[in-house]
Amino acid sequence: MDMKLEVVVIPVSDVDRSKGFYKSLGWRLDADFVAGDGFRVVQLTPPGSPCSVIFGNGVSSGVPGSAGGLYLVVSDVEAARAELARNGVEVGEAFHDSGGVFHHAGSKDRVPSPDPERCSYASFASFTDPDDNGWMLQEITERLPGR
């Protein structure tokens, strides 16, 4: 049976501020529903992604800013960084891990610059939303078999 990740819920403190931030990234606004009891659900989808994010009032019991390890796959990490910066996002410099595979947690073993050979899955950059939910750009130019 196929199981597809379709939605990730992120905790935010200010729904309208977050909605504006994600829209400024060029993400498509799919829904903004309000119920009479103050319940509100906002859904946005990154360009080309089959997975969306949802946030709102009464949607998550998580602490705003506690989501991390949210990955956006891009074909060119430097071009994606430049686009985010043009949209007013403070995005970190591209990096790769000294071990040459996936990156370590935090900033351990980070080497500034994309992977020298631009190997798929090996170059990264990070940014946060207004609540400090952590996003990572990962450059993938060729998928592993079966992906």
Short mmCIF file of N, CA, C and O in Angstrom, two decimals:
data_model
loop_
_atom_site.label_atom_id
_atom_site.label_comp_id
_atom_site.label_asym_id
_atom_site.label_seq_id
_atom_site.Cartn_x
_atom_site.Cartn_y
_atom_site.Cartn_z
N MET A 1 0.84 -1.18 0.00
CA MET A 1 0.00 0.00 0.00
C MET A 1 0.89 1.24 0.00
O MET A 1 1.80 1.35 0.81
N ASP A 2 0.62 2.16 -0.91
CA ASP A 2 1.36 3.43 -0.93
C ASP A 2 0.99 4.26 0.29
O ASP A 2 -0.17 4.27 0.71
N MET A 3 1.97 4.93 0.85
CA MET A 3 1.75 5.91 1.92
C MET A 3 2.52 7.15 1.53
O MET A 3 3.73 7.10 1.39
N LYS A 4 1.83 8.23 1.34
CA LYS A 4 2.45 9.45 0.86
C LYS A 4 2.34 10.54 1.91
O LYS A 4 1.27 10.78 2.46
N LEU A 5 3.47 11.19 2.18
CA LEU A 5 3.47 12.32 3.09
C LEU A 5 2.85 13.50 2.35
O LEU A 5 3.35 13.92 1.30
N GLU A 6 1.75 14.01 2.87
CA GLU A 6 1.02 15.08 2.18
C GLU A 6 1.04 16.40 2.94
O GLU A 6 0.97 17.45 2.34
N VAL A 7 1.10 16.34 4.29
CA VAL A 7 1.00 17.55 5.08
C VAL A 7 1.94 17.46 6.28
O VAL A 7 2.04 16.41 6.92
N VAL A 8 2.59 18.56 6.58
CA VAL A 8 3.39 18.71 7.79
C VAL A 8 2.80 19.88 8.56
O VAL A 8 2.61 20.97 8.00
N VAL A 9 2.50 19.67 9.84
CA VAL A 9 1.94 20.72 10.69
C VAL A 9 3.10 21.43 11.38
O VAL A 9 3.98 20.77 11.96
N ILE A 10 3.13 22.75 11.30
CA ILE A 10 4.16 23.51 11.99
C ILE A 10 3.51 24.47 12.99
O ILE A 10 2.51 25.11 12.67
N PRO A 11 4.07 24.56 14.19
CA PRO A 11 3.51 25.46 15.19
C PRO A 11 4.01 26.89 15.00
O PRO A 11 5.21 27.12 14.83
N VAL A 12 3.09 27.83 14.99
CA VAL A 12 3.44 29.24 14.81
C VAL A 12 2.73 30.09 15.87
O VAL A 12 1.71 29.67 16.42
N SER A 13 3.25 31.26 16.11
CA SER A 13 2.65 32.16 17.11
C SER A 13 1.70 33.19 16.49
O SER A 13 0.79 33.66 17.14
N ASP A 14 1.93 33.55 15.24
CA ASP A 14 1.13 34.57 14.58
C ASP A 14 0.77 34.06 13.19
O ASP A 14 1.61 34.03 12.28
N VAL A 15 -0.47 33.63 13.03
CA VAL A 15 -0.91 32.99 11.79
C VAL A 15 -0.76 33.91 10.59
O VAL A 15 -0.24 33.51 9.54
N ASP A 16 -1.17 35.16 10.70
CA ASP A 16 -1.09 36.07 9.56
C ASP A 16 0.36 36.38 9.18
O ASP A 16 0.68 36.45 7.99
N ARG A 17 1.22 36.54 10.17
CA ARG A 17 2.64 36.79 9.88
C ARG A 17 3.24 35.58 9.15
O ARG A 17 3.95 35.74 8.15
N SER A 18 2.92 34.38 9.61
CA SER A 18 3.44 33.17 8.98
C SER A 18 2.88 33.00 7.57
O SER A 18 3.61 32.64 6.64
N LYS A 19 1.61 33.27 7.42
CA LYS A 19 0.98 33.19 6.09
C LYS A 19 1.70 34.14 5.13
O LYS A 19 2.03 33.77 4.00
N GLY A 20 1.96 35.36 5.56
CA GLY A 20 2.67 36.32 4.73
C GLY A 20 4.08 35.88 4.39
O GLY A 20 4.54 36.04 3.25
N PHE A 21 4.77 35.30 5.37
CA PHE A 21 6.13 34.83 5.14
C PHE A 21 6.15 33.75 4.07
O PHE A 21 6.91 33.85 3.10
N TYR A 22 5.34 32.73 4.23
CA TYR A 22 5.37 31.62 3.27
C TYR A 22 4.86 32.04 1.89
O TYR A 22 5.38 31.58 0.88
N LYS A 23 3.89 32.94 1.84
CA LYS A 23 3.44 33.45 0.55
C LYS A 23 4.57 34.24 -0.12
O LYS A 23 4.72 34.19 -1.34
N SER A 24 5.39 34.95 0.67
CA SER A 24 6.49 35.72 0.09
C SER A 24 7.56 34.82 -0.53
O SER A 24 8.35 35.26 -1.34
N LEU A 25 7.55 33.54 -0.15
CA LEU A 25 8.48 32.58 -0.74
C LEU A 25 7.96 32.04 -2.07
O LEU A 25 8.63 31.25 -2.73
N GLY A 26 6.75 32.45 -2.44
CA GLY A 26 6.15 31.96 -3.66
C GLY A 26 5.34 30.70 -3.47
O GLY A 26 4.98 30.02 -4.43
N TRP A 27 5.05 30.37 -2.20
CA TRP A 27 4.26 29.17 -1.93
C TRP A 27 2.79 29.45 -2.23
O TRP A 27 2.29 30.54 -1.95
N ARG A 28 2.11 28.45 -2.76
CA ARG A 28 0.69 28.57 -3.13
C ARG A 28 -0.18 28.47 -1.87
O ARG A 28 -0.04 27.57 -1.06
N LEU A 29 -1.10 29.42 -1.73
CA LEU A 29 -2.07 29.37 -0.64
C LEU A 29 -3.20 28.44 -1.07
O LEU A 29 -3.92 28.72 -2.02
N ASP A 30 -3.33 27.31 -0.38
CA ASP A 30 -4.35 26.32 -0.72
C ASP A 30 -5.63 26.52 0.08
O ASP A 30 -6.71 26.23 -0.42
N ALA A 31 -5.49 26.98 1.31
CA ALA A 31 -6.68 27.10 2.17
C ALA A 31 -6.41 28.08 3.30
O ALA A 31 -5.28 28.21 3.77
N ASP A 32 -7.46 28.74 3.71
CA ASP A 32 -7.45 29.58 4.91
C ASP A 32 -8.87 29.52 5.46
O ASP A 32 -9.73 30.29 5.05
N PHE A 33 -9.10 28.54 6.32
CA PHE A 33 -10.43 28.29 6.87
C PHE A 33 -10.51 28.76 8.31
O PHE A 33 -9.60 28.51 9.10
N VAL A 34 -11.61 29.42 8.64
CA VAL A 34 -11.85 29.89 10.00
C VAL A 34 -13.18 29.30 10.48
O VAL A 34 -14.17 29.31 9.74
N ALA A 35 -13.18 28.79 11.71
CA ALA A 35 -14.42 28.30 12.32
C ALA A 35 -14.82 29.28 13.42
O ALA A 35 -13.98 30.04 13.92
N GLY A 36 -16.06 29.26 13.79
CA GLY A 36 -16.60 30.20 14.77
C GLY A 36 -15.93 30.18 16.13
O GLY A 36 -15.95 31.16 16.85
N ASP A 37 -15.29 29.09 16.50
CA ASP A 37 -14.69 28.98 17.83
C ASP A 37 -13.23 29.45 17.86
O ASP A 37 -12.50 29.15 18.80
N GLY A 38 -12.79 30.19 16.83
CA GLY A 38 -11.41 30.68 16.78
C GLY A 38 -10.45 29.72 16.11
O GLY A 38 -9.28 30.02 15.94
N PHE A 39 -10.94 28.55 15.73
CA PHE A 39 -10.11 27.57 15.03
C PHE A 39 -9.82 28.08 13.62
O PHE A 39 -10.72 28.54 12.92
N ARG A 40 -8.55 28.02 13.22
CA ARG A 40 -8.17 28.49 11.89
C ARG A 40 -7.10 27.57 11.32
O ARG A 40 -6.16 27.20 12.03
N VAL A 41 -7.25 27.21 10.07
CA VAL A 41 -6.30 26.34 9.38
C VAL A 41 -5.83 27.04 8.11
O VAL A 41 -6.65 27.43 7.28
N VAL A 42 -4.52 27.20 7.98
CA VAL A 42 -3.92 27.77 6.77
C VAL A 42 -3.03 26.69 6.17
O VAL A 42 -2.23 26.07 6.88
N GLN A 43 -3.18 26.46 4.87
CA GLN A 43 -2.34 25.48 4.18
C GLN A 43 -1.67 26.14 2.99
O GLN A 43 -2.32 26.82 2.20
N LEU A 44 -0.35 25.94 2.88
CA LEU A 44 0.43 26.44 1.76
C LEU A 44 1.31 25.31 1.23
O LEU A 44 1.70 24.42 1.98
N THR A 45 1.63 25.40 -0.07
CA THR A 45 2.43 24.36 -0.71
C THR A 45 3.60 25.00 -1.47
O THR A 45 3.38 25.92 -2.27
N PRO A 46 4.82 24.51 -1.22
CA PRO A 46 5.97 25.01 -1.99
C PRO A 46 5.82 24.67 -3.47
O PRO A 46 5.22 23.64 -3.81
N PRO A 47 6.38 25.49 -4.36
CA PRO A 47 6.28 25.22 -5.80
C PRO A 47 6.84 23.83 -6.13
O PRO A 47 7.93 23.47 -5.69
N GLY A 48 6.05 23.04 -6.86
CA GLY A 48 6.50 21.73 -7.30
C GLY A 48 6.42 20.63 -6.25
O GLY A 48 6.79 19.49 -6.52
N SER A 49 5.94 20.94 -5.06
CA SER A 49 5.92 19.95 -3.98
C SER A 49 4.58 19.24 -3.89
O SER A 49 3.53 19.87 -3.99
N PRO A 50 4.60 17.93 -3.64
CA PRO A 50 3.36 17.23 -3.36
C PRO A 50 2.95 17.32 -1.88
O PRO A 50 1.88 16.88 -1.51
N CYS A 51 3.82 17.90 -1.06
CA CYS A 51 3.56 18.01 0.38
C CYS A 51 3.36 19.49 0.75
O CYS A 51 4.06 20.36 0.25
N SER A 52 2.38 19.72 1.62
CA SER A 52 2.04 21.07 2.07
C SER A 52 2.38 21.25 3.54
O SER A 52 2.62 20.27 4.25
N VAL A 53 2.35 22.49 3.99
CA VAL A 53 2.43 22.79 5.42
C VAL A 53 1.09 23.35 5.87
O VAL A 53 0.39 24.00 5.09
N ILE A 54 0.75 23.04 7.10
CA ILE A 54 -0.46 23.57 7.72
C ILE A 54 -0.08 24.20 9.05
O ILE A 54 0.76 23.66 9.78
N PHE A 55 -0.68 25.34 9.35
CA PHE A 55 -0.53 25.98 10.66
C PHE A 55 -1.81 26.74 10.92
O PHE A 55 -2.67 26.84 10.06
N GLY A 56 -1.94 27.26 12.11
CA GLY A 56 -3.14 28.02 12.42
C GLY A 56 -3.38 28.14 13.90
O GLY A 56 -2.47 27.95 14.71
N ASN A 57 -4.61 28.45 14.27
CA ASN A 57 -5.02 28.52 15.67
C ASN A 57 -5.73 27.23 16.03
O ASN A 57 -6.68 26.83 15.36
N GLY A 58 -5.25 26.56 17.08
CA GLY A 58 -5.85 25.31 17.51
C GLY A 58 -5.47 24.12 16.65
O GLY A 58 -6.09 23.07 16.72
N VAL A 59 -4.43 24.28 15.82
CA VAL A 59 -4.01 23.22 14.90
C VAL A 59 -2.91 22.35 15.51
O VAL A 59 -2.84 21.16 15.26
N SER A 60 -2.04 22.96 16.29
CA SER A 60 -0.90 22.25 16.87
C SER A 60 -0.76 22.59 18.34
O SER A 60 -0.97 23.74 18.74
N SER A 61 -0.38 21.59 19.13
CA SER A 61 -0.08 21.85 20.53
C SER A 61 1.41 22.09 20.73
O SER A 61 1.86 22.31 21.85
N GLY A 62 2.16 22.07 19.63
CA GLY A 62 3.60 22.30 19.69
C GLY A 62 3.92 23.75 20.02
O GLY A 62 3.13 24.66 19.77
N VAL A 63 5.10 23.94 20.55
CA VAL A 63 5.60 25.28 20.86
C VAL A 63 6.03 25.95 19.56
O VAL A 63 6.78 25.34 18.77
N PRO A 64 5.58 27.17 19.29
CA PRO A 64 6.01 27.85 18.07
C PRO A 64 7.54 27.85 17.96
O PRO A 64 8.24 28.14 18.92
N GLY A 65 8.01 27.49 16.79
CA GLY A 65 9.45 27.44 16.56
C GLY A 65 10.08 26.10 16.89
O GLY A 65 11.29 25.93 16.75
N SER A 66 9.30 25.13 17.30
CA SER A 66 9.87 23.84 17.70
C SER A 66 10.03 22.85 16.55
O SER A 66 10.61 21.78 16.73
N ALA A 67 9.52 23.19 15.37
CA ALA A 67 9.68 22.29 14.23
C ALA A 67 11.06 22.49 13.61
O ALA A 67 11.50 23.62 13.39
N GLY A 68 11.72 21.41 13.34
CA GLY A 68 13.03 21.47 12.71
C GLY A 68 13.18 20.29 11.78
O GLY A 68 12.35 19.38 11.75
N GLY A 69 14.25 20.30 11.02
CA GLY A 69 14.47 19.20 10.10
C GLY A 69 13.46 19.15 8.98
O GLY A 69 13.10 18.09 8.49
N LEU A 70 12.97 20.31 8.58
CA LEU A 70 12.03 20.40 7.47
C LEU A 70 12.86 20.62 6.20
O LEU A 70 13.57 21.61 6.09
N TYR A 71 12.79 19.68 5.27
CA TYR A 71 13.66 19.71 4.10
C TYR A 71 12.91 20.13 2.85
O TYR A 71 11.82 19.64 2.57
N LEU A 72 13.54 21.01 2.10
CA LEU A 72 13.08 21.41 0.77
C LEU A 72 14.16 20.95 -0.21
O LEU A 72 15.32 21.37 -0.11
N VAL A 73 13.79 20.08 -1.12
CA VAL A 73 14.73 19.57 -2.11
C VAL A 73 14.78 20.55 -3.27
O VAL A 73 13.74 20.97 -3.79
N VAL A 74 15.99 20.90 -3.67
CA VAL A 74 16.20 21.84 -4.77
C VAL A 74 17.23 21.27 -5.73
O VAL A 74 18.07 20.45 -5.34
N SER A 75 17.19 21.70 -6.98
CA SER A 75 18.15 21.21 -7.96
C SER A 75 19.45 22.00 -7.93
O SER A 75 20.47 21.52 -8.44
N ASP A 76 19.43 23.20 -7.35
CA ASP A 76 20.62 24.05 -7.28
C ASP A 76 20.55 24.84 -5.98
O ASP A 76 19.76 25.79 -5.87
N VAL A 77 21.36 24.46 -5.02
CA VAL A 77 21.28 25.09 -3.70
C VAL A 77 21.65 26.57 -3.74
O VAL A 77 21.06 27.38 -3.04
N GLU A 78 22.60 26.95 -4.58
CA GLU A 78 22.99 28.35 -4.67
C GLU A 78 21.88 29.19 -5.31
O GLU A 78 21.60 30.30 -4.84
N ALA A 79 21.23 28.69 -6.34
CA ALA A 79 20.12 29.42 -6.96
C ALA A 79 18.95 29.53 -5.98
O ALA A 79 18.31 30.59 -5.90
N ALA A 80 18.68 28.48 -5.23
CA ALA A 80 17.59 28.53 -4.24
C ALA A 80 17.91 29.53 -3.14
O ALA A 80 17.03 30.28 -2.70
N ARG A 81 19.15 29.57 -2.69
CA ARG A 81 19.57 30.56 -1.68
C ARG A 81 19.34 31.97 -2.21
O ARG A 81 18.82 32.83 -1.51
N ALA A 82 19.77 32.21 -3.44
CA ALA A 82 19.63 33.55 -4.03
C ALA A 82 18.16 33.95 -4.14
O ALA A 82 17.81 35.10 -3.85
N GLU A 83 17.30 33.02 -4.51
CA GLU A 83 15.88 33.33 -4.62
C GLU A 83 15.28 33.66 -3.25
O GLU A 83 14.53 34.62 -3.11
N LEU A 84 15.63 32.88 -2.24
CA LEU A 84 15.15 33.18 -0.88
C LEU A 84 15.62 34.55 -0.43
O LEU A 84 14.86 35.32 0.13
N ALA A 85 16.89 34.85 -0.67
CA ALA A 85 17.44 36.14 -0.27
C ALA A 85 16.71 37.29 -0.98
O ALA A 85 16.42 38.32 -0.37
N ARG A 86 16.41 37.12 -2.27
CA ARG A 86 15.65 38.14 -3.01
C ARG A 86 14.28 38.36 -2.40
O ARG A 86 13.72 39.45 -2.48
N ASN A 87 13.74 37.32 -1.77
CA ASN A 87 12.43 37.42 -1.12
C ASN A 87 12.53 37.87 0.33
O ASN A 87 11.55 37.80 1.07
N GLY A 88 13.72 38.31 0.74
CA GLY A 88 13.89 38.87 2.08
C GLY A 88 14.18 37.87 3.18
O GLY A 88 14.15 38.23 4.36
N VAL A 89 14.49 36.65 2.83
CA VAL A 89 14.79 35.62 3.84
C VAL A 89 16.27 35.63 4.16
O VAL A 89 17.11 35.69 3.27
N GLU A 90 16.57 35.56 5.45
CA GLU A 90 17.97 35.40 5.88
C GLU A 90 18.30 33.93 5.78
O GLU A 90 17.84 33.12 6.58
N VAL A 91 19.08 33.57 4.79
CA VAL A 91 19.42 32.17 4.55
C VAL A 91 20.92 32.00 4.74
O VAL A 91 21.71 32.86 4.34
N GLY A 92 21.30 30.92 5.39
CA GLY A 92 22.71 30.66 5.66
C GLY A 92 23.47 30.33 4.38
O GLY A 92 22.88 30.02 3.34
N GLU A 93 24.77 30.38 4.50
CA GLU A 93 25.63 30.03 3.37
C GLU A 93 25.50 28.54 3.06
O GLU A 93 25.21 27.74 3.94
N ALA A 94 25.71 28.20 1.81
CA ALA A 94 25.71 26.79 1.43
C ALA A 94 26.86 26.07 2.14
O ALA A 94 27.90 26.67 2.42
N PHE A 95 26.64 24.80 2.45
CA PHE A 95 27.68 24.00 3.11
C PHE A 95 27.56 22.55 2.71
O PHE A 95 26.56 22.12 2.12
N HIS A 96 28.60 21.81 3.03
CA HIS A 96 28.57 20.35 2.90
C HIS A 96 29.24 19.78 4.15
O HIS A 96 29.87 20.51 4.92
N ASP A 97 29.07 18.51 4.38
CA ASP A 97 29.63 17.87 5.56
C ASP A 97 31.02 17.33 5.23
O ASP A 97 31.25 16.83 4.13
N SER A 98 31.92 17.44 6.18
CA SER A 98 33.29 16.96 5.95
C SER A 98 33.33 15.46 5.69
O SER A 98 34.26 14.97 5.06
N GLY A 99 32.31 14.73 6.14
CA GLY A 99 32.26 13.29 5.90
C GLY A 99 31.76 12.93 4.51
O GLY A 99 31.87 11.79 4.08
N GLY A 100 31.19 13.91 3.82
CA GLY A 100 30.79 13.71 2.43
C GLY A 100 29.45 13.03 2.22
O GLY A 100 29.08 12.76 1.09
N VAL A 101 28.72 12.76 3.29
CA VAL A 101 27.43 12.11 3.10
C VAL A 101 26.36 13.11 3.54
O VAL A 101 26.34 14.22 3.06
N PHE A 102 25.51 12.72 4.47
CA PHE A 102 24.51 13.61 5.03
C PHE A 102 25.22 14.51 6.03
O PHE A 102 26.36 14.25 6.41
N HIS A 103 24.58 15.57 6.49
CA HIS A 103 25.24 16.47 7.43
C HIS A 103 24.93 16.06 8.87
O HIS A 103 23.90 15.46 9.17
N HIS A 104 25.86 16.40 9.75
CA HIS A 104 25.68 16.16 11.18
C HIS A 104 24.66 17.15 11.74
O HIS A 104 24.42 18.20 11.16
N ALA A 105 24.09 16.81 12.88
CA ALA A 105 23.18 17.73 13.57
C ALA A 105 23.93 18.98 13.98
O ALA A 105 25.14 18.95 14.22
N GLY A 106 23.22 20.08 14.05
CA GLY A 106 23.86 21.35 14.42
C GLY A 106 24.83 21.77 13.33
O GLY A 106 24.59 21.57 12.15
N SER A 107 25.95 22.33 13.74
CA SER A 107 26.92 22.78 12.75
C SER A 107 28.21 21.96 12.79
O SER A 107 29.20 22.32 12.17
N LYS A 108 28.18 20.83 13.48
CA LYS A 108 29.35 19.96 13.57
C LYS A 108 29.77 19.49 12.17
O LYS A 108 28.95 19.05 11.38
N ASP A 109 31.04 19.61 11.88
CA ASP A 109 31.67 19.14 10.63
C ASP A 109 31.16 19.81 9.36
O ASP A 109 31.29 19.28 8.27
N ARG A 110 30.56 21.01 9.51
CA ARG A 110 30.14 21.75 8.31
C ARG A 110 31.36 22.38 7.64
O ARG A 110 32.21 22.97 8.30
N VAL A 111 31.38 22.29 6.33
CA VAL A 111 32.41 22.92 5.53
C VAL A 111 31.71 23.95 4.65
O VAL A 111 30.76 23.61 3.92
N PRO A 112 32.13 25.23 4.72
CA PRO A 112 31.48 26.25 3.89
C PRO A 112 31.60 25.92 2.41
O PRO A 112 32.63 25.41 1.98
N SER A 113 30.58 26.17 1.68
CA SER A 113 30.46 25.98 0.23
C SER A 113 29.71 24.69 -0.08
O SER A 113 29.71 23.75 0.71
N PRO A 114 29.10 24.67 -1.25
CA PRO A 114 28.46 23.42 -1.68
C PRO A 114 29.51 22.31 -1.79
O PRO A 114 30.71 22.59 -1.85
N ASP A 115 29.06 21.08 -1.86
CA ASP A 115 29.96 19.96 -2.06
C ASP A 115 30.84 20.25 -3.28
O ASP A 115 30.33 20.67 -4.33
N PRO A 116 32.17 20.08 -3.17
CA PRO A 116 33.07 20.44 -4.28
C PRO A 116 32.74 19.73 -5.60
O PRO A 116 32.94 20.28 -6.66
N GLU A 117 32.23 18.51 -5.51
CA GLU A 117 31.90 17.77 -6.72
C GLU A 117 30.41 17.88 -7.06
O GLU A 117 29.95 17.27 -8.02
N ARG A 118 29.69 18.66 -6.23
CA ARG A 118 28.24 18.85 -6.38
C ARG A 118 27.51 17.51 -6.47
O ARG A 118 26.57 17.33 -7.24
N CYS A 119 27.97 16.57 -5.63
CA CYS A 119 27.30 15.27 -5.56
C CYS A 119 25.87 15.47 -5.07
O CYS A 119 25.61 16.30 -4.19
N SER A 120 24.98 14.71 -5.63
CA SER A 120 23.58 14.78 -5.23
C SER A 120 23.45 14.41 -3.76
O SER A 120 24.17 13.53 -3.27
N TYR A 121 22.58 15.08 -3.05
CA TYR A 121 22.29 14.88 -1.62
C TYR A 121 23.35 15.47 -0.68
O TYR A 121 23.24 15.32 0.52
N ALA A 122 24.38 16.14 -1.19
CA ALA A 122 25.51 16.51 -0.35
C ALA A 122 25.67 18.00 -0.05
O ALA A 122 26.53 18.38 0.73
N SER A 123 24.84 18.86 -0.66
CA SER A 123 24.97 20.30 -0.43
C SER A 123 23.70 20.82 0.24
O SER A 123 22.59 20.42 -0.11
N PHE A 124 23.89 21.76 1.20
CA PHE A 124 22.79 22.22 2.02
C PHE A 124 22.88 23.72 2.28
O PHE A 124 23.95 24.32 2.15
N ALA A 125 21.78 24.30 2.72
CA ALA A 125 21.73 25.65 3.28
C ALA A 125 20.49 25.67 4.18
O ALA A 125 19.57 24.87 4.00
N SER A 126 20.48 26.57 5.15
CA SER A 126 19.36 26.57 6.09
C SER A 126 18.79 27.97 6.28
O SER A 126 19.46 28.97 6.03
N PHE A 127 17.53 27.99 6.70
CA PHE A 127 16.86 29.23 7.06
C PHE A 127 15.77 28.90 8.06
O PHE A 127 15.45 27.74 8.29
N THR A 128 15.22 29.94 8.67
CA THR A 128 14.12 29.75 9.61
C THR A 128 12.97 30.67 9.23
O THR A 128 13.16 31.68 8.56
N ASP A 129 11.78 30.28 9.70
CA ASP A 129 10.62 31.15 9.50
C ASP A 129 10.58 32.15 10.66
O ASP A 129 11.46 32.14 11.53
N PRO A 130 9.61 33.04 10.71
CA PRO A 130 9.59 34.07 11.77
C PRO A 130 9.52 33.51 13.19
O PRO A 130 9.86 34.21 14.14
N ASP A 131 9.09 32.26 13.36
CA ASP A 131 9.05 31.65 14.69
C ASP A 131 10.27 30.80 14.99
O ASP A 131 10.35 30.20 16.05
N ASP A 132 11.20 30.70 14.08
CA ASP A 132 12.40 29.87 14.20
C ASP A 132 12.17 28.40 13.89
O ASP A 132 12.97 27.55 14.30
N ASN A 133 11.10 28.06 13.19
CA ASN A 133 10.98 26.70 12.67
C ASN A 133 12.08 26.54 11.63
O ASN A 133 12.28 27.42 10.80
N GLY A 134 12.83 25.44 11.72
CA GLY A 134 14.03 25.28 10.92
C GLY A 134 13.84 24.54 9.61
O GLY A 134 13.32 23.42 9.59
N TRP A 135 14.26 25.17 8.54
CA TRP A 135 14.18 24.62 7.20
C TRP A 135 15.57 24.38 6.65
O TRP A 135 16.50 25.16 6.90
N MET A 136 15.72 23.31 5.87
CA MET A 136 16.99 22.98 5.24
C MET A 136 16.75 22.81 3.74
O MET A 136 15.79 22.15 3.33
N LEU A 137 17.58 23.45 2.95
CA LEU A 137 17.61 23.20 1.52
C LEU A 137 18.60 22.06 1.28
O LEU A 137 19.69 22.07 1.87
N GLN A 138 18.23 21.10 0.47
CA GLN A 138 19.14 20.02 0.11
C GLN A 138 19.17 19.90 -1.40
O GLN A 138 18.12 19.76 -2.04
N GLU A 139 20.37 19.96 -1.96
CA GLU A 139 20.52 19.86 -3.41
C GLU A 139 20.49 18.39 -3.84
O GLU A 139 21.31 17.60 -3.37
N ILE A 140 19.54 18.07 -4.70
CA ILE A 140 19.45 16.72 -5.26
C ILE A 140 19.31 16.87 -6.76
O ILE A 140 18.35 17.46 -7.26
N THR A 141 20.31 16.35 -7.48
CA THR A 141 20.29 16.44 -8.94
C THR A 141 20.03 15.09 -9.58
O THR A 141 19.59 15.02 -10.71
N GLU A 142 20.31 14.03 -8.84
CA GLU A 142 20.04 12.68 -9.33
C GLU A 142 19.57 11.85 -8.15
O GLU A 142 20.27 11.76 -7.13
N ARG A 143 18.42 11.25 -8.28
CA ARG A 143 17.83 10.46 -7.20
C ARG A 143 18.50 9.11 -7.06
O ARG A 143 18.97 8.52 -8.04
N LEU A 144 18.51 8.62 -5.82
CA LEU A 144 18.97 7.26 -5.58
C LEU A 144 17.99 6.29 -6.23
O LEU A 144 16.81 6.61 -6.41
N PRO A 145 18.45 5.09 -6.58
CA PRO A 145 17.55 4.12 -7.21
C PRO A 145 16.32 3.85 -6.34
O PRO A 145 16.40 3.79 -5.12
N GLY A 146 15.16 3.74 -6.99
CA GLY A 146 13.93 3.47 -6.28
C GLY A 146 13.21 4.71 -5.77
O GLY A 146 12.13 4.61 -5.21
N ARG A 147 13.78 5.88 -5.96
CA ARG A 147 13.17 7.12 -5.47
C ARG A 147 12.40 7.75 -6.59
O ARG A 147 12.61 8.41 -7.38
#
